[in-house]
Amino acid sequence: MFLQEGECLFSETSSHITLQAKTISQGSREKHHWRFRFCSAMSNNLLIADITQPVNISPSNSSTNERVKLMTDAYNNPVWSDRDIGDQKMVKVQEPLLFQVCMVENIWRSKLSQLDDLKVRIDPRNQRIDRLSTSKKAPNAAQAGRTSGNQLITAMDVDSDVPADLTQSAPDKSMFKLTLQDKSGAMYFAINLSPLNFLKNDGNSCILGSKAVILPGAVFNRGAFLLRDNNVVFMGGIIKQWNDGRDYKLVEYLESELQSQGLSAQSRKRKTPAS
Amino acid sequence: MPRVVCVAEKNSIAKAVAGILSGGRCSRRDSPNKYIKNYDFTFSFGFSGSSSVTMTSVAGHLTGLDLDQAHGWGKCPIPQVFDAPIVDTRTKDQQKIADNIKKECRNADYLMIWTDCDREGEYIGWEIVQTAIQANQSLQANVYRAVFSHLESGHIMHAARNPKRLDQRAVDAVRTRMEVDLRSGVAFTRFLTELLGSTVGRDSGSKNDQRPIISYGTCQFPTLGFVVDRFERIRKFVPEKFWFIQISIPNDSEKTVFQWERGHLFDRLAVAVIYELCLEASGNIAKVADLKSKPTTKWRPLPLTTVELQKNCSRFLKMSAKTSLDAAEKLYQKGYISYPRTETDIFPPNMDLQALVQQQTNDRRWGEYAQNLLNGNGPNCFKWPRAGKNDDKAHPPIHPIVSCGEGLDNENEKKVYEYVTRHFLACCSEDSKGHSTTMVLHWGPEAFTANGIVVLERNFLDVYLWMKWETTKQLPNLNVGQEVELLTYLMKDGQTSPPNQMTESELILLMDANGIGTDATIAEHIEKIQQRDYIKKKKVNKQTYLIPTTLGISLVHGFEAIGLEDSFAKPFLRREMELDLKLICSGNKNRADVVKDLINKYQNYYGLTSTKQVKLIETYTNIKSVM
């Protein structure tokens, strides 16, 4: 398909965002109580705040540290226009913008393989044993050997003539789709075009509710900011509740996504036997 | 003249060794067992001087382990089998063989063990010693052990002149495994058969009303687990859509397609956004960003191990693991190839490999190839094999000993011999050499690559027929920095597809990698779970897959429902045990502790299983209703 009908390609943008907003709304409801406990007079209380709520920033400290200054400025700048975002084509960011990370989705790996890893992390006994995971993403894959404890070899590449432990790991090609939120509550996607440090470890390094500043020059296209290491500054931070049971929430999300895919792709033949 | 009795693991080895040591001058006597012969000759050993020698053999194990009579099936509550007395038993054949050894040893001064040099062989050696001293106590201090790994005469002479002692730790390790396997196997086999046997028998419609045995084995279950896990992975598979960008440029009258360096993404929006970015930035023009041209090699295979042999015979020759290993055994017994049970993939530096290549120069299939290797004119001349990482210190990699010419009439042996020989010659050859070119195009901010390969020297590929490496179409003639108009630039989609069912070669590799079974027993375990009707072979096109049956699936899920999945259908427990056995071999643990520890575990599992036995029945009924 040649790209000729922009509208058709991007029509899903807004519905996607609605869907995601639903998935995190659970966390949002609980956040007020928590905010009052932690929002004291610290200068960088932005880091631990939900920026959609009023945040008290003391100006005295804002000049002492470049990063804090950048974050405070970004917070104070006008928010990105969320009008007709599906039609905003290749617009350049003009001023630093502050966002909080609501969700991190790996779009480079299949949901099934992510689910496998998550379930093993939640309970190692869940691990399927029928493959040697050649994925470098597998936890401790490098140390996996004949004798290591519960690290399993669960798939073998039968056609490879190179011993499994000699294959080199490829450069990191992981890509993520982040859901970002500004102080107005508006949500946007962001996609990393180059590897970003804060997304290491399969996106798990990026704590939910952490803050990031998108710098001038970054491109926004049809609902998504396109990030590279030179146009985004990761600030860290957290919104604690959003991270509670994160693995379980992610499992639920991936499963429901898969279910809707599966239903549309083909009707399931059998129900899972009792377990 | 002192009298020396030598005992090998099989008659064919006794015959071969006697032939070598006697220089062909030995006389043959019958024994009470018609397959076992006694060979008499004289030989001068270092420990005894010129001696009158009788070379005889056993046929595998000389004794078996069993519970005592009082604890037979149905005679005692099952939990008692965990600490019931264990007795050594002999079948009628074993008794005949034992009688022969006793008779020969009665007036012997020395006993020399010639069993295969692996852990199992060490234990069989110990069984022989126990039998011999029943007849002749004085032998106890005069036991030697020959260390050998193939039947080439120089090697056997060396083994005869440099005897060692039996390794008691290896014996202990085997005894430990046998005891644990026996107690756990008996307990759970009786339990499962009594619980499910009749139901399963009825469902399978067996004619003679015979209740099938539903056996448990410490290796059988994990083996089954691999197959069931794959089956479930496929059953629960959901195809996922993905999207990617693909561009192509003209190449003569055709086109060369360039693949996106990001592969594909599972998000349509992301790909669409990037696609538009490229289109906005570069229109239909791409630029050659990089052009790398470098020599490339296709590596010759590593020296051959048992697992590799079984895997490749399954993959290349469509032979089951058991068939190929059996054929290799026969070839070894006939003296054509080296000992086929080995983990070693490094040839010892003092081996005369060129002489072994020389042996093959008369074969009409690869004789010319072997001769060319040795002549050394031309690019493909003899080269010392690559070294792998494993050395079991007992046996070298599998290799042909002598040329078999047309001397084999068994089809399977012929095939395996051909594979072993071609593999060996490939090991001693040059890597295959070629030239690869990679072109990187930049379209907008994105990178796309295409590869071209020219094979320059085939080398080992000429003898290793199963491996393919072909010259591909050449890349268009462009230079770095040059701009090129795209022929097509597409955003495409596709969807993930489920993995294939398990093949036997994959199962072999998985078992090996996870420490289930040894190179020698892997084939038996796979065979056993087919006999028990836990899995079935199914042929699709040319490939044979292993599919679990209702019973097989139920057993795995049943134990999951009980909460014992990591001990039964997953390889963890077995692997722990294997580690313990290795610790016994290295002297870091003793047998009694390991046995106690493992039996304790199984007693606990048994307790849990019997309290929750209804789950096993439920699982079976449920799965039967949906299959």
mmCIF file of C-alpha atoms in Angstrom, chain B residues 127-350:
data_model
loop_
_atom_site.group_PDB
_atom_site.id
_atom_site.type_symbol
_atom_site.label_atom_id
_atom_site.label_comp_id
_atom_site.label_asym_id
_atom_site.label_seq_id
_atom_site.Cartn_x
_atom_site.Cartn_y
_atom_site.Cartn_z
ATOM 1 C CA GLU B 127 28.708 -55.528 39.144
ATOM 2 C CA ILE B 128 31.193 -57.869 37.474
ATOM 3 C CA VAL B 129 33.630 -57.507 40.366
ATOM 4 C CA GLN B 130 30.889 -58.283 42.908
ATOM 5 C CA THR B 131 29.964 -61.400 40.984
ATOM 6 C CA ALA B 132 33.562 -62.519 40.569
ATOM 7 C CA ILE B 133 34.481 -62.256 44.232
ATOM 8 C CA GLN B 134 31.485 -64.355 45.161
ATOM 9 C CA ALA B 135 33.430 -67.153 43.507
ATOM 10 C CA ASN B 136 36.942 -66.057 44.334
ATOM 11 C CA GLN B 137 37.510 -63.759 47.297
ATOM 12 C CA SER B 138 41.184 -63.271 46.545
ATOM 13 C CA LEU B 139 40.411 -61.366 43.351
ATOM 14 C CA GLN B 140 39.240 -58.349 45.335
ATOM 15 C CA ALA B 141 42.690 -56.770 45.484
ATOM 16 C CA ASN B 142 43.614 -57.725 41.942
ATOM 17 C CA VAL B 143 41.095 -55.856 39.843
ATOM 18 C CA TYR B 144 42.239 -53.618 36.979
ATOM 19 C CA ARG B 145 40.353 -51.497 34.536
ATOM 20 C CA ALA B 146 41.234 -50.941 30.894
ATOM 21 C CA VAL B 147 40.666 -47.422 29.625
ATOM 22 C CA PHE B 148 39.791 -47.294 25.959
ATOM 23 C CA SER B 149 37.409 -45.544 23.645
ATOM 24 C CA HIS B 150 37.598 -47.363 20.358
ATOM 25 C CA LEU B 151 38.785 -50.643 18.960
ATOM 26 C CA GLU B 152 41.740 -49.594 16.874
ATOM 27 C CA SER B 153 44.546 -52.065 17.692
ATOM 28 C CA GLY B 154 47.258 -49.618 18.821
ATOM 29 C CA HIS B 155 44.769 -47.985 21.148
ATOM 30 C CA ILE B 156 43.680 -51.337 22.622
ATOM 31 C CA MET B 157 47.276 -52.452 23.165
ATOM 32 C CA HIS B 158 47.966 -49.213 24.964
ATOM 33 C CA ALA B 159 44.888 -49.732 27.152
ATOM 34 C CA ALA B 160 46.021 -53.271 28.020
ATOM 35 C CA ARG B 161 49.429 -52.069 29.077
ATOM 36 C CA ASN B 162 48.258 -49.055 31.092
ATOM 37 C CA PRO B 163 45.416 -50.287 33.288
ATOM 38 C CA LYS B 164 43.740 -48.147 35.945
ATOM 39 C CA ARG B 165 41.386 -48.903 38.824
ATOM 40 C CA LEU B 166 37.613 -48.759 38.890
ATOM 41 C CA ASP B 167 36.248 -45.377 39.913
ATOM 42 C CA GLN B 168 34.135 -46.063 42.992
ATOM 43 C CA ARG B 169 32.618 -42.572 42.942
ATOM 44 C CA ALA B 170 31.201 -43.103 39.475
ATOM 45 C CA VAL B 171 29.813 -46.426 40.706
ATOM 46 C CA ASP B 172 28.182 -44.668 43.663
ATOM 47 C CA ALA B 173 26.662 -42.050 41.418
ATOM 48 C CA VAL B 174 25.039 -44.666 39.193
ATOM 49 C CA ARG B 175 23.807 -46.636 42.196
ATOM 50 C CA THR B 176 22.248 -43.449 43.581
ATOM 51 C CA ARG B 177 20.441 -42.720 40.368
ATOM 52 C CA MET B 178 19.239 -46.303 40.072
ATOM 53 C CA GLU B 179 17.877 -46.334 43.601
ATOM 54 C CA VAL B 180 16.071 -43.019 43.281
ATOM 55 C CA ASP B 181 14.688 -43.950 39.876
ATOM 56 C CA LEU B 182 13.541 -47.299 41.201
ATOM 57 C CA ARG B 183 11.733 -46.034 44.290
ATOM 58 C CA SER B 184 10.128 -43.008 42.665
ATOM 59 C CA GLY B 185 9.308 -44.954 39.515
ATOM 60 C CA VAL B 186 7.697 -47.860 41.372
ATOM 61 C CA ALA B 187 5.731 -45.621 43.711
ATOM 62 C CA PHE B 188 4.256 -43.330 41.088
ATOM 63 C CA THR B 189 3.815 -45.984 38.422
ATOM 64 C CA ARG B 190 1.750 -48.116 40.792
ATOM 65 C CA PHE B 191 -0.149 -45.103 41.974
ATOM 66 C CA LEU B 192 -0.942 -43.736 38.508
ATOM 67 C CA THR B 193 -1.809 -47.128 37.064
ATOM 68 C CA GLU B 194 -4.204 -47.901 39.898
ATOM 69 C CA LEU B 195 -5.722 -44.462 39.743
ATOM 70 C CA LEU B 196 -6.098 -44.050 35.983
ATOM 71 C CA GLY B 197 -5.208 -47.339 34.331
ATOM 72 C CA SER B 198 -8.690 -48.805 34.015
ATOM 73 C CA THR B 199 -10.255 -45.571 32.820
ATOM 74 C CA VAL B 200 -7.552 -45.002 30.246
ATOM 75 C CA GLY B 201 -7.762 -48.623 29.130
ATOM 76 C CA ARG B 202 -11.506 -48.365 28.627
ATOM 77 C CA ASP B 203 -11.194 -45.140 26.687
ATOM 78 C CA SER B 204 -8.534 -46.468 24.385
ATOM 79 C CA GLY B 205 -10.702 -49.525 23.736
ATOM 80 C CA SER B 206 -7.939 -52.028 24.323
ATOM 81 C CA LYS B 207 -9.218 -55.422 23.256
ATOM 82 C CA ASN B 208 -7.950 -57.865 25.797
ATOM 83 C CA ASP B 209 -9.149 -55.812 28.744
ATOM 84 C CA GLN B 210 -5.572 -55.321 29.734
ATOM 85 C CA ARG B 211 -5.059 -52.378 32.033
ATOM 86 C CA PRO B 212 -2.312 -50.222 30.494
ATOM 87 C CA ILE B 213 0.672 -49.301 32.619
ATOM 88 C CA ILE B 214 0.851 -45.595 33.309
ATOM 89 C CA SER B 215 4.448 -45.249 34.202
ATOM 90 C CA TYR B 216 6.370 -42.514 35.884
ATOM 91 C CA GLY B 217 10.052 -41.999 35.239
ATOM 92 C CA THR B 218 12.272 -39.176 36.404
ATOM 93 C CA CYS B 219 13.286 -38.539 32.812
ATOM 94 C CA GLN B 220 10.103 -39.633 31.072
ATOM 95 C CA PHE B 221 8.009 -36.891 32.597
ATOM 96 C CA PRO B 222 10.249 -33.938 31.828
ATOM 97 C CA THR B 223 10.629 -35.329 28.301
ATOM 98 C CA LEU B 224 6.871 -35.368 27.996
ATOM 99 C CA GLY B 225 6.780 -31.879 29.507
ATOM 100 C CA PHE B 226 8.748 -30.407 26.617
ATOM 101 C CA VAL B 227 6.328 -31.831 24.089
ATOM 102 C CA VAL B 228 3.207 -30.765 25.985
ATOM 103 C CA ASP B 229 4.527 -27.249 26.518
ATOM 104 C CA ARG B 230 5.058 -26.815 22.817
ATOM 105 C CA PHE B 231 1.618 -28.218 22.104
ATOM 106 C CA GLU B 232 0.070 -25.736 24.528
ATOM 107 C CA ARG B 233 2.063 -22.876 23.101
ATOM 108 C CA ILE B 234 0.577 -23.624 19.719
ATOM 109 C CA ARG B 235 -2.910 -24.200 21.057
ATOM 110 C CA LYS B 236 -2.905 -20.903 22.889
ATOM 111 C CA PHE B 237 -1.238 -18.997 20.097
ATOM 112 C CA VAL B 238 -2.885 -15.790 18.976
ATOM 113 C CA PRO B 239 -1.646 -14.323 15.704
ATOM 114 C CA GLU B 240 -0.575 -10.718 16.068
ATOM 115 C CA LYS B 241 -0.482 -8.202 13.288
ATOM 116 C CA PHE B 242 2.668 -6.281 12.569
ATOM 117 C CA TRP B 243 3.686 -3.615 10.101
ATOM 118 C CA PHE B 244 6.898 -2.722 8.349
ATOM 119 C CA ILE B 245 8.378 -0.599 5.623
ATOM 120 C CA GLN B 246 9.976 -2.113 2.556
ATOM 121 C CA ILE B 247 11.684 -0.325 -0.289
ATOM 122 C CA SER B 248 13.162 -1.533 -3.548
ATOM 123 C CA ILE B 249 15.359 -0.174 -6.299
ATOM 124 C CA PRO B 250 15.789 -1.309 -9.903
ATOM 125 C CA ASN B 251 18.507 -3.872 -10.609
ATOM 126 C CA ASP B 252 18.839 -4.583 -14.329
ATOM 127 C CA SER B 253 15.386 -5.625 -15.384
ATOM 128 C CA GLU B 254 14.507 -6.821 -11.919
ATOM 129 C CA LYS B 255 14.542 -5.201 -8.518
ATOM 130 C CA THR B 256 16.469 -5.510 -5.299
ATOM 131 C CA VAL B 257 14.402 -5.355 -2.148
ATOM 132 C CA PHE B 258 15.798 -3.657 0.946
ATOM 133 C CA GLN B 259 14.630 -4.662 4.391
ATOM 134 C CA TRP B 260 13.912 -2.221 7.168
ATOM 135 C CA GLU B 261 16.566 -2.320 9.874
ATOM 136 C CA ARG B 262 13.892 -2.146 12.527
ATOM 137 C CA GLY B 263 12.393 -5.375 11.280
ATOM 138 C CA HIS B 264 8.731 -4.982 11.998
ATOM 139 C CA LEU B 265 6.707 -3.249 14.685
ATOM 140 C CA PHE B 266 3.550 -4.345 16.382
ATOM 141 C CA ASP B 267 2.004 -0.903 16.185
ATOM 142 C CA ARG B 268 0.416 0.460 13.068
ATOM 143 C CA LEU B 269 0.488 4.078 14.163
ATOM 144 C CA ALA B 270 4.226 3.997 14.868
ATOM 145 C CA VAL B 271 5.024 2.568 11.453
ATOM 146 C CA ALA B 272 2.666 4.978 9.701
ATOM 147 C CA VAL B 273 4.208 7.940 11.504
ATOM 148 C CA ILE B 274 7.715 6.855 10.559
ATOM 149 C CA TYR B 275 6.661 6.079 7.000
ATOM 150 C CA GLU B 276 5.272 9.564 6.603
ATOM 151 C CA LEU B 277 8.432 10.988 8.129
ATOM 152 C CA CYS B 278 10.513 9.249 5.450
ATOM 153 C CA LEU B 279 8.189 10.273 2.679
ATOM 154 C CA GLU B 280 8.173 13.917 3.790
ATOM 155 C CA ALA B 281 11.948 13.982 4.184
ATOM 156 C CA SER B 282 13.040 12.176 1.034
ATOM 157 C CA GLY B 283 10.148 11.613 -1.343
ATOM 158 C CA ASN B 284 11.059 8.709 -3.572
ATOM 159 C CA ILE B 285 14.820 9.205 -3.336
ATOM 160 C CA ALA B 286 17.105 7.122 -1.155
ATOM 161 C CA LYS B 287 20.810 7.470 -0.653
ATOM 162 C CA VAL B 288 23.469 4.794 -0.430
ATOM 163 C CA ALA B 289 24.762 5.237 3.112
ATOM 164 C CA ASP B 290 27.077 2.319 3.386
ATOM 165 C CA LEU B 291 28.515 -0.420 1.250
ATOM 166 C CA LYS B 292 30.444 -3.131 3.011
ATOM 167 C CA SER B 293 32.158 -5.877 1.176
ATOM 168 C CA LYS B 294 33.979 -8.485 3.123
ATOM 169 C CA PRO B 295 35.138 -12.062 2.994
ATOM 170 C CA THR B 296 32.796 -14.397 4.753
ATOM 171 C CA THR B 297 33.045 -17.996 5.800
ATOM 172 C CA LYS B 298 30.669 -20.819 6.400
ATOM 173 C CA TRP B 299 32.160 -22.853 9.197
ATOM 174 C CA ARG B 300 32.780 -26.545 8.914
ATOM 175 C CA PRO B 301 31.005 -28.547 11.601
ATOM 176 C CA LEU B 302 32.473 -29.141 15.031
ATOM 177 C CA PRO B 303 33.705 -32.632 15.877
ATOM 178 C CA LEU B 304 30.792 -34.997 16.322
ATOM 179 C CA THR B 305 29.113 -35.707 19.672
ATOM 180 C CA THR B 306 26.333 -38.195 20.350
ATOM 181 C CA VAL B 307 23.693 -35.527 20.645
ATOM 182 C CA GLU B 308 24.796 -33.892 17.426
ATOM 183 C CA LEU B 309 24.774 -37.296 15.711
ATOM 184 C CA GLN B 310 21.224 -38.002 16.812
ATOM 185 C CA LYS B 311 20.042 -34.517 15.975
ATOM 186 C CA ASN B 312 21.515 -34.542 12.489
ATOM 187 C CA CYS B 313 20.489 -38.098 11.653
ATOM 188 C CA SER B 314 16.978 -37.022 12.536
ATOM 189 C CA ARG B 315 17.282 -33.793 10.567
ATOM 190 C CA PHE B 316 19.222 -34.951 7.514
ATOM 191 C CA LEU B 317 18.354 -38.631 7.283
ATOM 192 C CA LYS B 318 14.920 -38.681 8.952
ATOM 193 C CA MET B 319 16.019 -41.386 11.359
ATOM 194 C CA SER B 320 14.740 -41.528 14.918
ATOM 195 C CA ALA B 321 17.226 -40.913 17.695
ATOM 196 C CA LYS B 322 17.000 -44.514 18.798
ATOM 197 C CA THR B 323 17.492 -45.924 15.328
ATOM 198 C CA SER B 324 20.541 -43.811 14.649
ATOM 199 C CA LEU B 325 22.126 -44.524 18.015
ATOM 200 C CA ASP B 326 21.449 -48.250 17.656
ATOM 201 C CA ALA B 327 23.055 -48.227 14.220
ATOM 202 C CA ALA B 328 26.043 -46.309 15.575
ATOM 203 C CA GLU B 329 26.380 -48.884 18.387
ATOM 204 C CA LYS B 330 26.480 -51.670 15.843
ATOM 205 C CA LEU B 331 29.062 -49.819 13.775
ATOM 206 C CA TYR B 332 31.182 -49.405 16.875
ATOM 207 C CA GLN B 333 30.889 -53.073 17.773
ATOM 208 C CA LYS B 334 31.951 -53.992 14.273
ATOM 209 C CA GLY B 335 34.923 -51.705 14.646
ATOM 210 C CA TYR B 336 33.967 -49.225 11.916
ATOM 211 C CA ILE B 337 33.542 -46.154 14.083
ATOM 212 C CA SER B 338 34.738 -44.941 17.469
ATOM 213 C CA TYR B 339 32.638 -45.176 20.621
ATOM 214 C CA PRO B 340 29.417 -43.365 19.745
ATOM 215 C CA ARG B 341 28.544 -42.107 23.227
ATOM 216 C CA THR B 342 30.568 -39.040 23.834
ATOM 217 C CA GLU B 343 30.117 -35.422 24.788
ATOM 218 C CA THR B 344 33.536 -34.434 23.509
ATOM 219 C CA ASP B 345 33.810 -32.041 20.597
ATOM 220 C CA ILE B 346 37.566 -31.570 20.681
ATOM 221 C CA PHE B 347 40.003 -34.014 19.108
ATOM 222 C CA PRO B 348 42.958 -34.813 21.365
ATOM 223 C CA PRO B 349 46.081 -33.215 19.861
ATOM 224 C CA ASN B 350 48.010 -36.477 19.651
#
